[in-house]
């Protein structure tokens, strides 16, 4: 290996400003060029050359300091705050990480959470909660398909929804939370006179079900938040025993009985029970003994208290722990969700047991138990690869790129490698060749023969039809020689109990001691397990720190001249004449120009730390240094005038306009370094009236954006937190803040922006409110109109606020910013809405014609027409009185109960009752007996039109509905409402009711769709009437009674008792959701009413109601 030796260059290469010889040569060249006719002596003894050399030396000093490390130049002086005052030094963790964007990012986020060891994300196929149909004929969405449609072909379901599957860490007390199998050895008391045994030892395995809130209720009814049972377990009974498919396997109903609440003084209170139907149970033990005793013992011989302790209690506590961690994971995901994306099923990953049978050939000296344990460990890692956390130092030593290290979201336990994350995906196929390759790499193994794979179901029975698919073998084959298929989104789990391994040494068979194998395997698992303790190492790269070296410190050039010049710190050598002193002053004055230039240059270098600072207090980009300091230059006060202070120098160096321009350019450079820019610069440099915006405001806008840049960059695609019960600024979509800062919007305008994600409006159950659509004349759903939810959002802008109420060009600028900031896959609608209750336009629609009518038809006491001004005043008085009555009528919501055709008559009746006689309001005319009826007609028709327009506080009403909906969303999401689970519950209830000719699943689906359609109609009627719903159960009961007139509820095969049972089920499912559905109906109805308002004198498409091509009259030839 060649040895590299270090060398020192004889003449190191320097920058030009650090090369004294080059500077002197250049100076001589310039002197010679400018004054060669008078100056011919360029030797070192010449005073001019001497001064040139002093200047060159000062320049090299400046060049040397410019070459200092940037950390030293940006370092603050001691005692001046932090090392770097408000510098844009965002760390790698702040600026390179992102809010989870990809599926792997969300996996990282979940795996970093306490209690979760692995996670997988899958795109949802089909509806999460409920699908719908597009009724193109009637132009609306419905839960009922038309006669030509089928559920499979024409049902529409939203996109952008993901399912999440979790694997949990081992609990220190409860053990493996992923394993729902409970195995225990029971001693059954018997009396066998032949063998003399008094007890039969039986090991029983219970395959406990996954906790289902829909079937079993909330686990919090049995376990408190600290993980303790709320009620003492009384007994556990096994009933309805049925033999399973395999020997010594059974299905048993388990009834868990609890003590009554000790705080309840009512002794007759109902005992708390929990029923678990059809739990698979398998017995392990001596087959001959179990078979020999036959019916000599039964499951009732198990000790009930022992069952409660070893079966029921672990099941409840494990279920509670799983529910708690799953709920935490759901809240975590919804707090980090992206725009127009949601999560549906967040649940423990389902496992499928796989058994392996094989003959293993070993080397003669191999330790069978050690090899066996290592082999099992290798197979487990092949099925479920480990996913360890790594420290920052570890990855840096591996030379991993920094941008790769900080890929994804911020984590608290370290870093995950992308390669290991990809390797730890859920396998869809197991290959025997891969397993053999893993096994033969183990030391001591020579070969593997006859390896077979078998998959088992949740009851522990072998599964056929998944082995060696497509290889021309029996479709019902159980054991796989080549490949074994795993169900989608399921985790293969090695079943050691069902596996069989036979070891050979020199062709002699051996069987391993399984107890020793288990101990060794546990040891191997423990050695490789990396607990998710708080990472002790650093999670971020530190900001480099420098050493303050005072770059502004200046040594005057004149102090470098020979002492005989008299310009040094000791001054003129005494004794000196007045002439000599005057010559020295002249020399100092001559050099002062150079001194000032150089001193300013040193100050500019020292001020570099302020050039890119985010400190709003920075008010200069050019820096100067006053030389009026006797300690710096002796005798300077006799040379420089009093007025030439630092303020005067700064004014000469930089004007306010120059400073603002330079400051803005520095900030533009900073934004460009981070790939950001103000998208519409014209919007930034002009104010709302088209005049130049103050430069300070523009700088403040840029500083605000740069200060918030880490969050704005990291969370640019982040949606609002749907798990939060209150909509705070930190819970809202970051897009709102980006729009406000990039567009330079005023705070009061930015605060009123609403980002509405349509996906949050999706129906959560059949019968929930559906959005209004415009299917048009195209083929139904040709352009996606049948799905108004997927990847669509509405940006609600305050169109009534200045300047957007008048300036449509500014609107266009803001809209361009919004569209540029929206992710490319999201379709955004921008609505400039109104919030006026009753503006001048409405007022004039009544007062102008009413003034004309009073002027023409009104007569005063002298039978004369009222003057124009008097008539105008009268019209205003009458209008104001009518408006007061009308406002109270609107506030009481009486308009909701009035049909459109009856509204003018109702308003006329109101005005006659409250305003008559009109002479008390306006006495300028006296013939109300003639004109009064027409005036009432004009008022009633006018205000009926106002009601029909429905524009009263449209923004506020939508905002209130939106906030109410978001407040109800966390509770709504918490409910377990899955299409398959809902259908199955109705199907189970209807089983045996509908006869053998009908498909139970299809009939249940038809019943849900029919009931959902009726529920939707009923909710719309309730909302239109404005009635409060005090008893949701009675509302659902009425809907069910109506449903009995429709299929399949009207089936003759349903008895009265069966209909009553279905009624109870539908009330249970729908009653808790009545209020939520009404809230959703209100917000989607208000959303449909959102339309853009336009500045005066604007032509726009009144039919489409969009801002695509609005035309300002004063911007065309029509407007002059």
PDB file of N, CA and C in Angstrom, residues 217-253:
ATOM      1  N   UNK A 217     -68.617  -3.764  22.585  1.00  0.00           N
ATOM      2  CA  UNK A 217     -68.687  -2.497  23.292  1.00  0.00           C
ATOM      3  C   UNK A 217     -67.303  -1.940  23.575  1.00  0.00           C
ATOM      4  N   UNK A 218     -67.266  -0.872  24.350  1.00  0.00           N
ATOM      5  CA  UNK A 218     -66.002  -0.240  24.678  1.00  0.00           C
ATOM      6  C   UNK A 218     -65.268  -1.060  25.736  1.00  0.00           C
ATOM      7  N   UNK A 219     -63.985  -1.286  25.492  1.00  0.00           N
ATOM      8  CA  UNK A 219     -63.199  -2.039  26.466  1.00  0.00           C
ATOM      9  C   UNK A 219     -63.028  -1.240  27.749  1.00  0.00           C
ATOM     10  N   UNK A 220     -63.225   0.081  27.671  1.00  0.00           N
ATOM     11  CA  UNK A 220     -63.124   0.919  28.864  1.00  0.00           C
ATOM     12  C   UNK A 220     -64.207   0.610  29.892  1.00  0.00           C
ATOM     13  N   UNK A 221     -65.231  -0.163  29.494  1.00  0.00           N
ATOM     14  CA  UNK A 221     -66.249  -0.596  30.459  1.00  0.00           C
ATOM     15  C   UNK A 221     -65.678  -1.602  31.442  1.00  0.00           C
ATOM     16  N   UNK A 222     -64.567  -2.231  31.078  1.00  0.00           N
ATOM     17  CA  UNK A 222     -64.008  -3.302  31.895  1.00  0.00           C
ATOM     18  C   UNK A 222     -62.613  -2.980  32.425  1.00  0.00           C
ATOM     19  N   UNK A 223     -61.872  -2.112  31.720  1.00  0.00           N
ATOM     20  CA  UNK A 223     -60.497  -1.801  32.109  1.00  0.00           C
ATOM     21  C   UNK A 223     -60.351  -0.288  32.150  1.00  0.00           C
ATOM     22  N   UNK A 224     -59.727   0.236  33.230  1.00  0.00           N
ATOM     23  CA  UNK A 224     -59.562   1.690  33.326  1.00  0.00           C
ATOM     24  C   UNK A 224     -58.345   2.152  32.534  1.00  0.00           C
ATOM     25  N   UNK A 225     -58.112   3.471  32.554  1.00  0.00           N
ATOM     26  CA  UNK A 225     -57.039   4.046  31.741  1.00  0.00           C
ATOM     27  C   UNK A 225     -55.659   3.640  32.221  1.00  0.00           C
ATOM     28  N   UNK A 226     -55.533   3.208  33.476  1.00  0.00           N
ATOM     29  CA  UNK A 226     -54.238   2.776  33.992  1.00  0.00           C
ATOM     30  C   UNK A 226     -53.956   1.307  33.729  1.00  0.00           C
ATOM     31  N   UNK A 227     -54.891   0.622  33.077  1.00  0.00           N
ATOM     32  CA  UNK A 227     -54.682  -0.778  32.758  1.00  0.00           C
ATOM     33  C   UNK A 227     -55.095  -1.732  33.867  1.00  0.00           C
ATOM     34  N   UNK A 228     -56.024  -1.312  34.725  1.00  0.00           N
ATOM     35  CA  UNK A 228     -56.524  -2.156  35.806  1.00  0.00           C
ATOM     36  C   UNK A 228     -57.993  -2.485  35.561  1.00  0.00           C
ATOM     37  N   UNK A 229     -58.392  -3.690  35.991  1.00  0.00           N
ATOM     38  CA  UNK A 229     -59.785  -4.091  35.835  1.00  0.00           C
ATOM     39  C   UNK A 229     -60.687  -3.220  36.691  1.00  0.00           C
ATOM     40  N   UNK A 230     -61.803  -2.779  36.108  1.00  0.00           N
ATOM     41  CA  UNK A 230     -62.763  -1.970  36.857  1.00  0.00           C
ATOM     42  C   UNK A 230     -63.616  -2.811  37.790  1.00  0.00           C
ATOM     43  N   UNK A 231     -63.802  -4.057  37.443  1.00  0.00           N
ATOM     44  CA  UNK A 231     -64.642  -4.949  38.238  1.00  0.00           C
ATOM     45  C   UNK A 231     -63.893  -6.263  38.440  1.00  0.00           C
ATOM     46  N   UNK A 232     -64.084  -6.838  39.596  1.00  0.00           N
ATOM     47  CA  UNK A 232     -63.440  -8.123  39.894  1.00  0.00           C
ATOM     48  C   UNK A 232     -64.101  -9.232  39.082  1.00  0.00           C
ATOM     49  N   UNK A 233     -63.296 -10.134  38.574  1.00  0.00           N
ATOM     50  CA  UNK A 233     -63.820 -11.266  37.816  1.00  0.00           C
ATOM     51  C   UNK A 233     -64.401 -12.296  38.767  1.00  0.00           C
ATOM     52  N   UNK A 234     -65.635 -12.702  38.487  1.00  0.00           N
ATOM     53  CA  UNK A 234     -66.300 -13.696  39.333  1.00  0.00           C
ATOM     54  C   UNK A 234     -66.048 -15.101  38.822  1.00  0.00           C
ATOM     55  N   UNK A 235     -66.313 -15.317  37.550  1.00  0.00           N
ATOM     56  CA  UNK A 235     -66.171 -16.669  37.005  1.00  0.00           C
ATOM     57  C   UNK A 235     -66.071 -16.593  35.489  1.00  0.00           C
ATOM     58  N   UNK A 236     -65.616 -17.703  34.906  1.00  0.00           N
ATOM     59  CA  UNK A 236     -65.567 -17.873  33.465  1.00  0.00           C
ATOM     60  C   UNK A 236     -66.134 -19.248  33.156  1.00  0.00           C
ATOM     61  N   UNK A 237     -67.119 -19.280  32.287  1.00  0.00           N
ATOM     62  CA  UNK A 237     -67.772 -20.530  31.937  1.00  0.00           C
ATOM     63  C   UNK A 237     -67.574 -20.820  30.451  1.00  0.00           C
ATOM     64  N   UNK A 238     -67.299 -22.100  30.129  1.00  0.00           N
ATOM     65  CA  UNK A 238     -67.202 -22.565  28.752  1.00  0.00           C
ATOM     66  C   UNK A 238     -68.472 -23.330  28.434  1.00  0.00           C
ATOM     67  N   UNK A 239     -69.205 -22.858  27.427  1.00  0.00           N
ATOM     68  CA  UNK A 239     -70.477 -23.485  27.088  1.00  0.00           C
ATOM     69  C   UNK A 239     -70.539 -23.746  25.597  1.00  0.00           C
ATOM     70  N   UNK A 240     -71.586 -24.505  25.210  1.00  0.00           N
ATOM     71  CA  UNK A 240     -71.838 -24.805  23.785  1.00  0.00           C
ATOM     72  C   UNK A 240     -70.592 -25.358  23.101  1.00  0.00           C
ATOM     73  N   UNK A 241     -70.034 -26.367  23.709  1.00  0.00           N
ATOM     74  CA  UNK A 241     -68.811 -26.959  23.177  1.00  0.00           C
ATOM     75  C   UNK A 241     -69.138 -27.722  21.894  1.00  0.00           C
ATOM     76  N   UNK A 242     -68.358 -27.461  20.849  1.00  0.00           N
ATOM     77  CA  UNK A 242     -68.525 -28.179  19.585  1.00  0.00           C
ATOM     78  C   UNK A 242     -67.154 -28.613  19.108  1.00  0.00           C
ATOM     79  N   UNK A 243     -67.081 -29.847  18.601  1.00  0.00           N
ATOM     80  CA  UNK A 243     -65.795 -30.353  18.130  1.00  0.00           C
ATOM     81  C   UNK A 243     -65.381 -29.628  16.858  1.00  0.00           C
ATOM     82  N   UNK A 244     -64.060 -29.354  16.757  1.00  0.00           N
ATOM     83  CA  UNK A 244     -63.528 -28.698  15.584  1.00  0.00           C
ATOM     84  C   UNK A 244     -63.123 -29.694  14.519  1.00  0.00           C
ATOM     85  N   UNK A 245     -62.427 -29.190  13.481  1.00  0.00           N
ATOM     86  CA  UNK A 245     -62.032 -30.032  12.353  1.00  0.00           C
ATOM     87  C   UNK A 245     -60.872 -30.960  12.706  1.00  0.00           C
ATOM     88  N   UNK A 246     -60.021 -30.548  13.640  1.00  0.00           N
ATOM     89  CA  UNK A 246     -58.849 -31.343  13.989  1.00  0.00           C
ATOM     90  C   UNK A 246     -59.080 -32.056  15.312  1.00  0.00           C
ATOM     91  N   UNK A 247     -58.262 -33.075  15.557  1.00  0.00           N
ATOM     92  CA  UNK A 247     -58.359 -33.805  16.809  1.00  0.00           C
ATOM     93  C   UNK A 247     -58.032 -32.875  17.976  1.00  0.00           C
ATOM     94  N   UNK A 248     -58.782 -33.077  19.052  1.00  0.00           N
ATOM     95  CA  UNK A 248     -58.585 -32.322  20.284  1.00  0.00           C
ATOM     96  C   UNK A 248     -58.771 -30.812  20.079  1.00  0.00           C
ATOM     97  N   UNK A 249     -59.534 -30.419  19.073  1.00  0.00           N
ATOM     98  CA  UNK A 249     -59.850 -29.009  18.860  1.00  0.00           C
ATOM     99  C   UNK A 249     -61.352 -28.822  18.970  1.00  0.00           C
ATOM    100  N   UNK A 250     -61.756 -27.666  19.534  1.00  0.00           N
ATOM    101  CA  UNK A 250     -63.157 -27.424  19.825  1.00  0.00           C
ATOM    102  C   UNK A 250     -63.477 -25.947  19.566  1.00  0.00           C
ATOM    103  N   UNK A 251     -64.760 -25.655  19.538  1.00  0.00           N
ATOM    104  CA  UNK A 251     -65.255 -24.287  19.549  1.00  0.00           C
ATOM    105  C   UNK A 251     -66.122 -24.135  20.781  1.00  0.00           C
ATOM    106  N   UNK A 252     -65.846 -23.095  21.563  1.00  0.00           N
ATOM    107  CA  UNK A 252     -66.572 -22.927  22.817  1.00  0.00           C
ATOM    108  C   UNK A 252     -66.990 -21.485  22.994  1.00  0.00           C
ATOM    109  N   UNK A 253     -68.196 -21.303  23.534  1.00  0.00           N
ATOM    110  CA  UNK A 253     -68.631 -19.968  23.927  1.00  0.00           C
ATOM    111  C   UNK A 253     -68.082 -19.685  25.320  1.00  0.00           C
TER     112      UNK A 253
END
